[in-house]
């Protein structure tokens, strides 16, 4: 095992291609090579389609090494008072603010987001760390005199070693959805980032070390399926959290639960935005376009289907015009891979062949840089007259594509929304409180917006959808996240021992 500790800072402060260090595992405070390598992959900068680093996929022996390191470090960490554990989050917040630009540029390079959207992700990640800072003030358990001289007290205890598996689309924010609660809760973490975007976790691992987190409390195991399955199966891991596609979320939820772990697995999405004629045109147009093109549509909260109720023609026209004016590479970033571009184009082609209108055609957008880059690009695309039975209306496309479905009544819109198997986000655009109230009471989604196209619940509210968008109970962020990573211990105490009272006295 070759170990290294010196990681140079990511050098780029613009979009010019920049290579960086290879992603290695962080085990017990050391960056090390995989001992059970399965394969080595390129980490591609999607703007250029060029490798900026490599990542070696780990196997079960690497997961086991991380569990051993976590086990050694855990007793001292969990013995610290929660306020002392939270100090690491205060320091991490300051370090992330110090390095905001460097982190954002690294994120932009490994994921393909434009800088402004990468910086917004880093800002949101910092907000998650701030929630971790606040936990000592929230985590006071309750205590009650349940009977004369008898008190019952609730304490939040760590679960032990926890695994967090994350997707490519938010390489720093999604890991920080869970890390603050897991770490401040007194656990040791093994994080498995997406093999497509493992570099942000190299930067975060360095910052956590600088923030004074003891070695072995935060471990990174890079990998793909083999590493994830080893995390599900390892008997030394007590909790398993996952964020990614529904297909994998469903699979790993069952696998982790089968070994007795508590599990919370968030999956994909197909978000419906309903527009009625009394909607404010400009607010609605701006919001819908930002929702479906932000982060190149590669976010689980992105608008996917615009369900147009009655005559909302001027809003539809506005959406098309604004989308057509967007410039790939400036207003939104690249798509993560060539395979994803092919998949997304396939949905557009199939919708067109099935009778939908390609009102704004992102297939024609070229790479944005005159420098002749060969990255993975697709412009904003608006499909009109999409039928609810088309794949473009039913399946997660995960790209800069909006499908417009036209209906006559709000009831028809709700039926379409309710019929989709996902349940992440849903939104209504209206100026009527009565309509908003009706829709918010009926949509099958865990995160809903009124005139808000990306209704992410901000801290301290918890992030989590319904139905096929989530397997397990509770939300992954906020207070639910802390509850997921802790166990309630009830301590019943009686000091004034009385011989003449029975056990209920
Ligand atoms: P993905 O499911 O392909 O990968 C997610 C993680 O699972 C990665 O770490 C990957 O290495 C691992 N993985 C992939 N295949 C696996 C397998 N067969 N067995 C075990 N592990 C496997 O997802 P992605 O492409 O990285 O991310 C995009 C998806 O994530 C979209 O569906 C998106 O909607 C979803 N997502 C959901 C949320 C949410 O909060 N609900 C947030 C972000 C992304």
Coordinates of C-alpha atoms and ligand atoms in Angstrom, one line a residue:
X1 CA 0.0 0.0 0.0
X2 CA 1.6 3.3 -1.1
X3 CA 0.6 6.1 1.1
X4 CA 0.8 9.8 0.4
X5 CA -0.3 12.9 2.3
X6 CA 0.6 15.9 0.1
X7 CA -2.2 16.9 -2.3
X8 CA -1.4 20.0 -4.3
X9 CA -4.3 22.5 -4.6
X10 CA -6.4 22.4 -7.7
X11 CA -4.7 25.0 -9.9
X12 CA -7.4 26.2 -12.4
X13 CA -9.3 29.4 -12.0
X14 CA -11.1 29.3 -15.3
X15 CA -12.4 26.7 -17.8
X16 CA -9.0 26.0 -19.4
X17 CA -8.3 22.3 -19.2
X18 CA -6.3 21.4 -16.1
X19 CA -5.2 17.9 -15.0
X20 CA -5.2 17.1 -11.3
X21 CA -4.2 14.3 -8.9
X22 CA -5.5 10.8 -9.3
X23 CA -8.3 9.9 -6.9
X24 CA -7.0 7.5 -4.2
X25 CA -8.7 6.0 -1.2
X26 CA -8.5 7.8 2.2
X27 CA -8.1 5.2 4.8
X28 CA -7.1 6.0 8.4
X29 CA -6.0 9.5 7.4
X30 CA -3.7 8.3 4.5
X31 CA -4.3 8.6 0.8
X32 CA -3.6 5.1 -0.4
X33 CA -3.8 2.9 -3.5
X34 CA -6.6 0.3 -3.7
X35 CA -5.4 -3.1 -2.3
X36 CA -8.2 -4.9 -4.2
X37 CA -8.2 -3.0 -7.6
X38 CA -11.0 -3.9 -10.0
X39 CA -10.2 -1.5 -12.8
X40 CA -8.8 2.0 -13.4
X41 CA -11.0 4.6 -15.1
X42 CA -10.3 8.1 -16.4
X43 CA -12.0 11.0 -14.7
X44 CA -13.3 13.0 -17.6
X45 CA -13.7 16.8 -17.8
X46 CA -17.0 16.8 -19.7
X47 CA -16.4 20.2 -21.2
X48 CA -13.5 18.8 -23.1
X49 CA -14.2 15.0 -23.0
X50 CA -10.6 14.7 -21.8
X51 CA -9.2 12.8 -18.8
X52 CA -8.0 15.1 -16.0
X53 CA -7.2 12.3 -13.6
X54 CA -7.7 8.6 -13.0
X55 CA -9.6 6.6 -10.3
X56 CA -9.1 3.0 -9.4
X57 CA -12.2 1.1 -8.5
X58 CA -11.8 -0.7 -5.1
X59 CA -13.0 -4.1 -4.0
X60 CA -14.2 -5.7 -0.8
X61 CA -10.7 -5.8 0.8
X62 CA -10.6 -2.0 0.6
X63 CA -14.0 -1.6 2.2
X64 CA -12.7 -4.0 4.9
X65 CA -9.6 -1.8 5.4
X66 CA -11.8 1.3 5.8
X67 CA -13.9 -0.5 8.4
X68 CA -10.8 -1.5 10.4
X69 CA -9.5 2.1 10.3
X70 CA -12.9 3.4 11.4
X71 CA -13.1 0.9 14.2
X72 CA -9.8 2.0 15.6
X73 CA -10.7 5.6 15.5
X74 CA -14.3 5.4 16.7
X75 CA -14.1 4.9 20.5
X76 CA -12.2 8.2 21.0
X77 CA -14.5 10.1 18.6
X78 CA -17.8 8.9 20.0
X79 CA -16.6 9.6 23.6
X80 CA -16.2 13.3 22.8
X81 CA -19.1 15.6 23.8
X82 CA -21.2 16.6 20.8
X83 CA -20.1 20.2 21.1
X84 CA -16.5 19.2 20.6
X85 CA -17.4 17.1 17.5
X86 CA -19.3 20.0 16.1
X87 CA -16.2 22.2 16.3
X88 CA -14.9 20.3 13.3
X89 CA -17.9 21.6 11.3
X90 CA -17.3 25.2 12.4
X91 CA -13.7 24.9 11.1
X92 CA -14.8 23.1 7.9
X93 CA -17.2 25.9 7.2
X94 CA -14.5 28.5 7.5
X95 CA -12.1 26.4 5.3
X96 CA -14.8 25.9 2.6
X97 CA -15.5 29.6 2.6
X98 CA -11.8 30.3 2.2
X99 CA -11.5 27.8 -0.7
X100 CA -14.9 28.5 -2.3
X101 CA -13.4 29.4 -5.7
X102 CA -11.0 26.5 -5.8
X103 CA -13.7 24.0 -4.8
X104 CA -16.1 25.5 -7.3
X105 CA -13.6 25.3 -10.2
X106 CA -12.7 21.8 -9.3
X107 CA -16.4 20.8 -9.3
X108 CA -16.9 22.6 -12.6
X109 CA -14.0 20.7 -14.2
X110 CA -14.9 17.2 -13.0
X111 CA -18.7 17.6 -13.4
X112 CA -19.0 20.0 -16.4
X113 CA -21.2 22.6 -14.6
X114 CA -20.6 26.2 -15.4
X115 CA -18.8 28.0 -12.6
X116 CA -21.8 30.0 -11.3
X117 CA -23.8 26.7 -10.8
X118 CA -20.8 25.0 -9.3
X119 CA -20.3 27.9 -6.8
X120 CA -24.1 27.6 -6.0
X121 CA -23.5 24.0 -5.2
X122 CA -20.6 24.8 -2.9
X123 CA -22.7 27.5 -1.2
X124 CA -25.4 25.0 -0.6
X125 CA -22.9 22.4 0.7
X126 CA -21.6 25.1 3.2
X127 CA -25.3 25.6 4.4
X128 CA -25.4 21.8 5.1
X129 CA -22.2 22.1 7.1
X130 CA -23.8 25.0 9.1
X131 CA -26.6 22.7 9.9
X132 CA -24.0 20.4 11.4
X133 CA -22.7 23.3 13.5
X134 CA -26.2 23.8 14.9
X135 CA -26.7 20.2 16.0
X136 CA -25.5 20.6 19.6
X137 CA -28.3 23.0 20.1
X138 CA -30.9 20.7 18.5
X139 CA -29.8 17.4 19.9
X140 CA -30.8 17.9 23.5
X141 CA -32.9 14.9 24.2
X142 CA -36.1 15.1 26.3
X143 CA -36.4 14.2 29.9
X144 CA -39.6 13.7 32.0
X145 CA -40.5 12.7 35.5
X146 CA -42.6 9.8 34.4
X147 CA -43.6 8.8 37.9
X148 CA -42.8 10.0 41.4
X149 CA -39.0 10.2 41.6
X150 CA -38.5 8.4 38.3
X151 CA -37.2 10.2 35.2
X152 CA -37.0 8.9 31.7
X153 CA -34.4 10.5 29.5
X154 CA -33.8 10.2 25.7
X155 CA -30.2 10.4 24.4
X156 CA -29.0 10.3 20.8
X157 CA -26.1 7.8 20.5
X158 CA -24.1 7.1 17.4
X159 CA -24.9 4.0 15.3
X160 CA -21.2 3.2 14.7
X161 CA -19.7 3.0 11.2
X162 CA -21.9 4.4 8.4
X163 CA -21.6 4.2 4.6
X164 CA -22.6 7.0 2.2
X165 CA -22.8 6.3 -1.5
X166 CA -23.2 9.4 -3.7
X167 CA -24.0 10.2 -7.4
X168 CA -22.1 12.2 -10.1
X169 CA -24.4 15.2 -10.4
X170 CA -23.6 16.9 -7.0
X171 CA -20.1 15.8 -6.2
X172 CA -19.7 17.9 -3.0
X173 CA -23.3 18.9 -2.0
X174 CA -24.7 15.4 -1.8
X175 CA -21.8 14.0 0.4
X176 CA -22.4 17.0 2.7
X177 CA -26.1 16.2 3.0
X178 CA -25.1 13.3 5.2
X179 CA -21.6 13.9 6.6
X180 CA -22.3 16.7 9.1
X181 CA -25.1 14.7 10.8
X182 CA -23.2 11.4 10.7
X183 CA -19.9 13.0 12.0
X184 CA -21.4 15.3 14.7
X185 CA -23.7 12.4 15.6
X186 CA -20.5 10.5 16.7
X187 CA -20.1 8.0 13.8
X188 CA -17.2 7.1 11.6
X189 CA -18.0 7.4 7.8
X190 CA -17.0 5.5 4.8
X191 CA -17.9 7.5 1.7
X192 CA -18.0 6.1 -1.8
X193 CA -18.3 8.9 -4.3
X194 CA -19.4 8.5 -7.9
X195 CA -16.5 7.0 -9.9
X196 CA -17.3 9.7 -12.5
X197 CA -16.7 12.6 -10.1
X198 CA -14.4 11.4 -7.2
X199 CA -12.1 14.5 -7.1
X200 CA -14.3 16.8 -4.9
X201 CA -13.9 14.2 -2.2
X202 CA -10.1 14.4 -2.4
X203 CA -10.5 18.1 -1.7
X204 CA -13.0 17.6 1.1
X205 CA -10.8 14.9 2.7
X206 CA -8.0 17.3 2.8
X207 CA -10.2 20.0 4.3
X208 CA -11.5 17.7 7.0
X209 CA -8.0 16.8 7.9
X210 CA -7.1 20.5 8.1
X211 CA -10.2 21.0 10.2
X212 CA -8.9 18.6 12.8
X213 CA -11.1 15.5 12.2
X214 CA -9.2 12.6 13.7
X215 CA -7.8 10.1 11.2
X216 CA -10.1 7.2 10.4
X217 CA -13.3 9.0 11.1
X218 CA -13.8 10.1 7.5
X219 CA -12.7 7.4 5.0
X220 CA -13.1 7.5 1.2
X221 CA -13.3 4.3 -0.8
X222 CA -13.5 4.9 -4.6
X223 CA -15.2 2.3 -6.7
X224 CA -18.3 1.2 -8.5
X225 CA -20.7 -1.7 -8.1
X226 CA -18.2 -4.1 -6.2
X227 CA -17.4 -1.5 -3.6
X228 CA -21.0 -0.6 -3.1
X229 CA -22.0 -4.2 -2.7
X230 CA -19.2 -4.7 -0.2
X231 CA -20.5 -1.7 1.8
X232 CA -24.0 -3.2 1.8
X233 CA -22.7 -6.6 2.9
X234 CA -20.0 -5.7 5.4
X235 CA -21.2 -6.8 8.9
X236 CA -19.1 -4.0 10.6
X237 CA -21.2 -1.3 9.0
X238 CA -24.4 -0.3 10.8
X239 CA -26.1 2.2 8.5
X240 CA -26.2 2.7 4.7
X241 CA -27.2 5.8 2.8
X242 CA -27.4 6.1 -0.9
X243 CA -28.3 8.8 -3.5
X244 CA -28.5 7.9 -7.1
X245 CA -30.8 6.3 -9.7
X246 CA -34.0 4.4 -8.8
X247 CA -32.8 1.2 -10.3
X248 CA -29.7 1.1 -8.1
X249 CA -31.4 2.6 -5.0
X250 CA -34.0 -0.1 -5.0
X251 CA -31.4 -2.8 -5.4
X252 CA -29.0 -1.6 -2.7
X253 CA -31.8 -0.8 -0.3
X254 CA -32.9 -4.4 -0.3
X255 CA -29.3 -5.6 -0.1
X256 CA -28.3 -3.4 2.9
X257 CA -31.5 -4.1 4.8
X258 CA -31.0 -7.9 4.2
X259 CA -27.9 -7.7 6.4
X260 CA -29.8 -5.9 9.2
X261 CA -28.5 -2.3 8.4
X262 CA -30.7 0.7 8.6
X263 CA -30.9 2.1 5.1
X264 CA -32.1 5.2 3.3
X265 CA -31.8 5.2 -0.4
X266 CA -32.8 8.1 -2.6
X267 CA -33.6 7.5 -6.2
X268 CA -34.4 9.3 -9.5
X269 CA -37.2 11.6 -10.4
X270 CA -39.6 12.8 -13.0
X271 CA -40.9 16.2 -11.8
X272 CA -44.1 17.7 -13.1
X273 CA -44.6 21.5 -13.2
X274 CA -48.3 22.4 -13.7
X275 CA -49.1 25.8 -15.3
X276 CA -52.6 27.3 -15.2
X277 CA -53.8 30.4 -17.1
X278 CA -53.7 32.8 -14.1
X279 CA -50.0 32.1 -13.6
X280 CA -47.7 35.2 -13.5
X281 CA -46.1 34.9 -17.0
X282 CA -42.6 36.3 -16.3
X283 CA -42.1 34.5 -13.0
X284 CA -43.3 31.3 -14.6
X285 CA -41.2 31.5 -17.7
X286 CA -38.0 32.4 -15.8
X287 CA -38.5 29.8 -13.2
X288 CA -39.3 26.9 -15.6
X289 CA -36.3 27.6 -17.9
X290 CA -34.0 27.8 -14.9
X291 CA -35.4 24.6 -13.5
X292 CA -35.0 22.4 -16.6
X293 CA -31.7 23.8 -17.8
X294 CA -29.8 24.5 -14.5
X295 CA -27.0 22.0 -14.0
X296 CA -27.8 20.9 -17.6
X297 CA -31.0 19.3 -16.2
X298 CA -28.8 16.8 -14.4
X299 CA -30.5 17.2 -11.0
X300 CA -33.2 15.2 -9.4
X301 CA -35.2 18.4 -8.8
X302 CA -35.2 19.6 -12.4
X303 CA -38.4 20.3 -14.3
X304 CA -39.1 17.4 -16.6
X305 CA -42.7 17.7 -17.7
X306 CA -44.5 21.0 -18.1
X307 CA -48.2 20.2 -17.8
X308 CA -50.0 23.1 -19.5
X309 CA -53.6 23.5 -18.4
X310 CA -55.9 25.3 -20.9
X311 CA -54.7 28.4 -22.7
X312 CA -51.2 29.2 -21.4
X313 CA -49.9 29.8 -24.9
X314 CA -48.0 33.0 -24.0
X315 CA -46.1 31.3 -21.3
X316 CA -45.2 28.3 -23.5
X317 CA -44.0 30.7 -26.2
X318 CA -41.9 32.6 -23.6
X319 CA -40.4 29.3 -22.3
X320 CA -39.4 28.4 -25.9
X321 CA -37.9 31.8 -26.7
X322 CA -35.9 32.0 -23.5
X323 CA -34.7 28.4 -23.9
X324 CA -33.7 29.0 -27.5
X325 CA -31.6 32.0 -26.4
X326 CA -29.4 30.0 -23.9
X327 CA -25.8 29.4 -24.8
X328 CA -24.4 26.0 -23.8
X329 CA -21.1 26.4 -22.0
X330 CA -22.1 29.9 -20.7
X331 CA -25.7 29.5 -19.4
X332 CA -25.5 25.8 -18.6
X333 CA -22.7 23.3 -18.6
X334 CA -21.9 20.1 -20.4
X335 CA -23.5 16.7 -20.1
X336 CA -21.6 14.2 -18.0
X337 CA -20.7 11.6 -20.7
X338 CA -21.0 10.7 -24.3
X339 CA -23.3 7.9 -23.3
X340 CA -25.6 10.3 -21.6
X341 CA -25.7 12.6 -24.6
X342 CA -26.7 9.6 -26.7
X343 CA -29.3 8.5 -24.2
X344 CA -30.9 12.0 -24.1
X345 CA -30.8 12.4 -27.9
X346 CA -32.5 9.1 -28.1
X347 CA -35.5 10.4 -26.1
X348 CA -35.7 13.5 -28.4
X349 CA -35.5 11.4 -31.5
X350 CA -38.2 9.0 -30.3
X351 CA -40.5 11.8 -29.2
X352 CA -40.1 13.4 -32.6
X353 CA -40.8 10.1 -34.4
X354 CA -43.8 9.6 -32.2
X355 CA -45.4 12.9 -33.2
X356 CA -44.1 15.4 -30.7
X357 CA -42.8 18.8 -32.0
X358 CA -39.1 19.6 -31.3
X359 CA -39.9 23.3 -30.7
X360 CA -36.3 24.1 -29.4
X361 CA -33.7 21.7 -30.7
X362 CA -30.6 21.3 -28.5
X363 CA -29.3 18.5 -30.8
X364 CA -27.9 21.3 -33.0
X365 CA -25.9 23.1 -30.3
X366 CA -22.2 22.8 -30.9
X367 CA -19.4 22.9 -28.3
X368 CA -19.2 26.4 -26.9
X369 CA -15.4 26.9 -27.1
X370 CA -13.9 28.1 -30.3
X371 CA -10.8 26.2 -29.1
X372 CA -12.2 23.1 -30.7
X373 CA -13.2 21.2 -27.6
X374 CA -14.8 17.9 -28.1
X375 CA -16.9 17.7 -24.9
X376 CA -20.3 16.3 -24.3
X377 CA -22.8 19.0 -25.3
X378 CA -26.5 19.3 -25.7
X379 CA -28.5 22.5 -25.8
X380 CA -31.8 23.3 -24.2
X381 CA -34.5 21.3 -25.8
X382 CA -38.3 21.9 -25.6
X383 CA -40.6 19.1 -26.8
X384 CA -44.1 20.2 -27.4
X385 CA -47.3 18.2 -27.8
X386 CA -45.8 15.3 -25.9
X387 CA -48.3 12.5 -25.0
X388 CA -48.3 11.2 -21.5
X389 CA -47.6 7.7 -22.8
X390 CA -44.4 8.6 -24.6
X391 CA -41.0 7.7 -23.0
X392 CA -40.1 11.4 -22.9
X393 CA -43.1 11.9 -20.6
X394 CA -42.7 8.9 -18.4
X395 CA -39.0 8.2 -18.0
X396 CA -36.2 10.2 -16.3
X397 CA -34.2 11.8 -19.1
X398 CA -31.7 13.7 -16.9
X399 CA -30.7 16.3 -19.4
X400 CA -31.7 19.7 -20.7
X401 CA -35.0 18.6 -22.0
X402 CA -38.5 19.8 -21.2
X403 CA -41.6 17.9 -22.3
X404 CA -44.8 19.9 -22.7
X405 CA -48.0 18.0 -22.2
X406 CA -51.2 19.9 -22.9
X407 CA -54.4 19.2 -21.1
X408 CA -57.8 21.0 -20.7
X409 CA -58.4 20.8 -17.0
X410 CA -56.5 20.9 -13.7
X411 CA -58.0 17.5 -12.9
X412 CA -56.3 15.9 -16.0
X413 CA -53.0 17.5 -15.0
X414 CA -53.3 16.0 -11.5
X415 CA -54.1 12.6 -13.0
X416 CA -51.0 12.7 -15.1
X417 CA -48.8 13.8 -12.2
X418 CA -50.3 11.2 -9.9
X419 CA -49.7 8.4 -12.4
X420 CA -46.0 8.8 -12.6
X421 CA -44.1 6.4 -10.3
X422 CA -41.6 8.9 -9.0
X423 CA -42.4 11.3 -6.2
X424 CA -39.5 13.7 -5.8
X425 CA -40.8 17.2 -6.7
X426 CA -43.9 18.8 -8.1
X427 CA -44.8 22.4 -8.7
X428 CA -47.8 24.6 -9.5
X429 CA -47.6 28.0 -11.2
X430 CA -50.6 30.1 -10.2
X431 CA -51.7 33.4 -8.6
X432 CA -54.7 31.7 -7.0
X433 CA -54.3 30.5 -3.4
X434 CA -57.2 28.1 -3.9
X435 CA -55.6 26.4 -6.9
X436 CA -52.2 26.2 -5.1
X437 CA -53.9 24.7 -2.0
X438 CA -55.8 22.2 -4.1
X439 CA -52.7 21.1 -6.0
X440 CA -50.4 20.9 -2.9
X441 CA -53.0 18.6 -1.3
X442 CA -53.1 16.2 -4.3
X443 CA -49.7 15.8 -5.9
X444 CA -47.7 12.6 -5.2
X445 CA -44.5 14.2 -4.3
X446 CA -42.5 14.8 -1.2
X447 CA -41.1 18.2 -2.2
X448 CA -43.5 20.7 -3.7
X449 CA -43.4 24.2 -5.0
X450 CA -45.8 27.0 -5.5
X451 CA -44.2 29.2 -8.2
X452 CA -40.9 27.5 -7.3
X453 CA -39.5 25.2 -9.9
X454 CA -36.7 23.7 -7.8
X455 CA -38.5 23.3 -4.5
X456 CA -35.5 22.0 -2.5
X457 CA -36.3 22.2 1.2
X458 CA -33.6 24.4 2.7
X459 CA -32.0 23.6 6.0
X460 CA -33.3 22.7 8.5
X461 CA -36.1 21.1 6.4
X462 CA -35.3 17.6 5.3
X463 CA -34.7 16.6 1.7
X464 CA -36.5 13.5 0.5
X465 CA -39.2 12.4 -2.0
X466 CA -41.9 9.8 -2.1
X467 CA -42.7 6.6 -4.0
X468 CA -40.0 5.4 -6.4
X469 CA -37.8 8.4 -5.5
X470 CA -37.0 7.1 -2.1
X471 CA -36.6 3.7 -0.3
X472 CA -36.6 3.9 3.5
X473 CA -38.2 6.2 6.1
X474 CA -37.5 9.9 6.7
X475 CA -35.5 12.5 4.9
X476 CA -31.7 12.4 4.2
X477 CA -31.0 15.9 5.4
X478 CA -32.0 18.1 8.3
X479 CA -33.2 16.6 11.6
X480 CA -34.3 13.3 10.0
X481 CA -30.7 12.9 8.9
X482 CA -29.5 13.2 12.4
X483 CA -32.1 10.7 13.6
X484 CA -31.0 8.3 10.8
X485 CA -27.4 8.4 12.0
X486 CA -28.2 8.1 15.7
X487 CA -30.0 5.6 18.0
X488 CA -32.3 6.7 20.7
X489 CA -31.3 5.4 24.1
X490 CA -33.9 5.7 26.9
X491 CA -32.5 5.9 30.4
X492 CA -35.0 5.5 33.2
X493 CA -33.6 6.6 36.6
X494 CA -34.8 6.3 40.1
X495 CA -32.5 7.4 42.9
X496 CA -35.0 7.6 45.9
X497 CA -35.4 3.8 46.3
X498 CA -38.6 3.0 48.1
X499 CA -39.4 -0.5 49.2
X500 CA -43.1 0.0 49.4
X501 CA -43.7 1.0 45.8
X502 CA -44.2 -1.4 43.0
X503 CA -42.3 -1.1 39.7
X504 CA -44.7 1.5 38.2
X505 CA -44.5 3.7 41.2
Ligands
LIG1 P1 -26.2 5.9 -10.3 O1 -27.3 5.2 -9.7 O2 -25.7 5.4 -11.6 O3 -24.9 5.9 -9.3 C1 -25.0 6.3 -8.0 C2 -24.0 5.6 -7.2 O4 -24.3 4.2 -7.3 C3 -22.6 5.8 -7.7 O5 -21.7 6.0 -6.6 C4 -22.3 4.5 -8.4 O6 -20.9 4.1 -8.4 C5 -23.1 3.5 -7.7 N1 -23.6 2.4 -8.6 C6 -23.9 2.5 -9.9 N2 -24.3 1.3 -10.4 C7 -24.4 0.5 -9.4 C8 -24.7 -0.9 -9.2 N3 -25.2 -1.6 -10.2 N4 -24.6 -1.5 -8.0 C9 -24.2 -0.7 -6.9 N5 -23.8 0.6 -7.0 C10 -23.9 1.1 -8.2 O7 -26.6 7.4 -10.4 P2 -25.8 8.6 -11.1 O8 -25.9 8.5 -12.6 O9 -24.5 8.8 -10.5 O10 -26.7 9.9 -10.6 C11 -27.9 10.3 -11.3 C12 -29.1 9.7 -10.7 O11 -29.1 10.1 -9.3 C13 -30.4 10.2 -11.3 O12 -31.3 9.2 -11.4 C14 -30.8 11.3 -10.2 O13 -32.2 11.6 -10.3 C15 -30.4 10.6 -9.0 N6 -30.3 11.6 -7.9 C16 -31.2 11.6 -6.9 C17 -31.2 12.5 -5.9 C18 -32.2 12.5 -4.8 O14 -32.0 13.2 -3.8 N7 -33.3 11.8 -5.0 C19 -30.1 13.4 -5.8 C20 -29.1 13.4 -6.8 C21 -29.2 12.5 -7.9

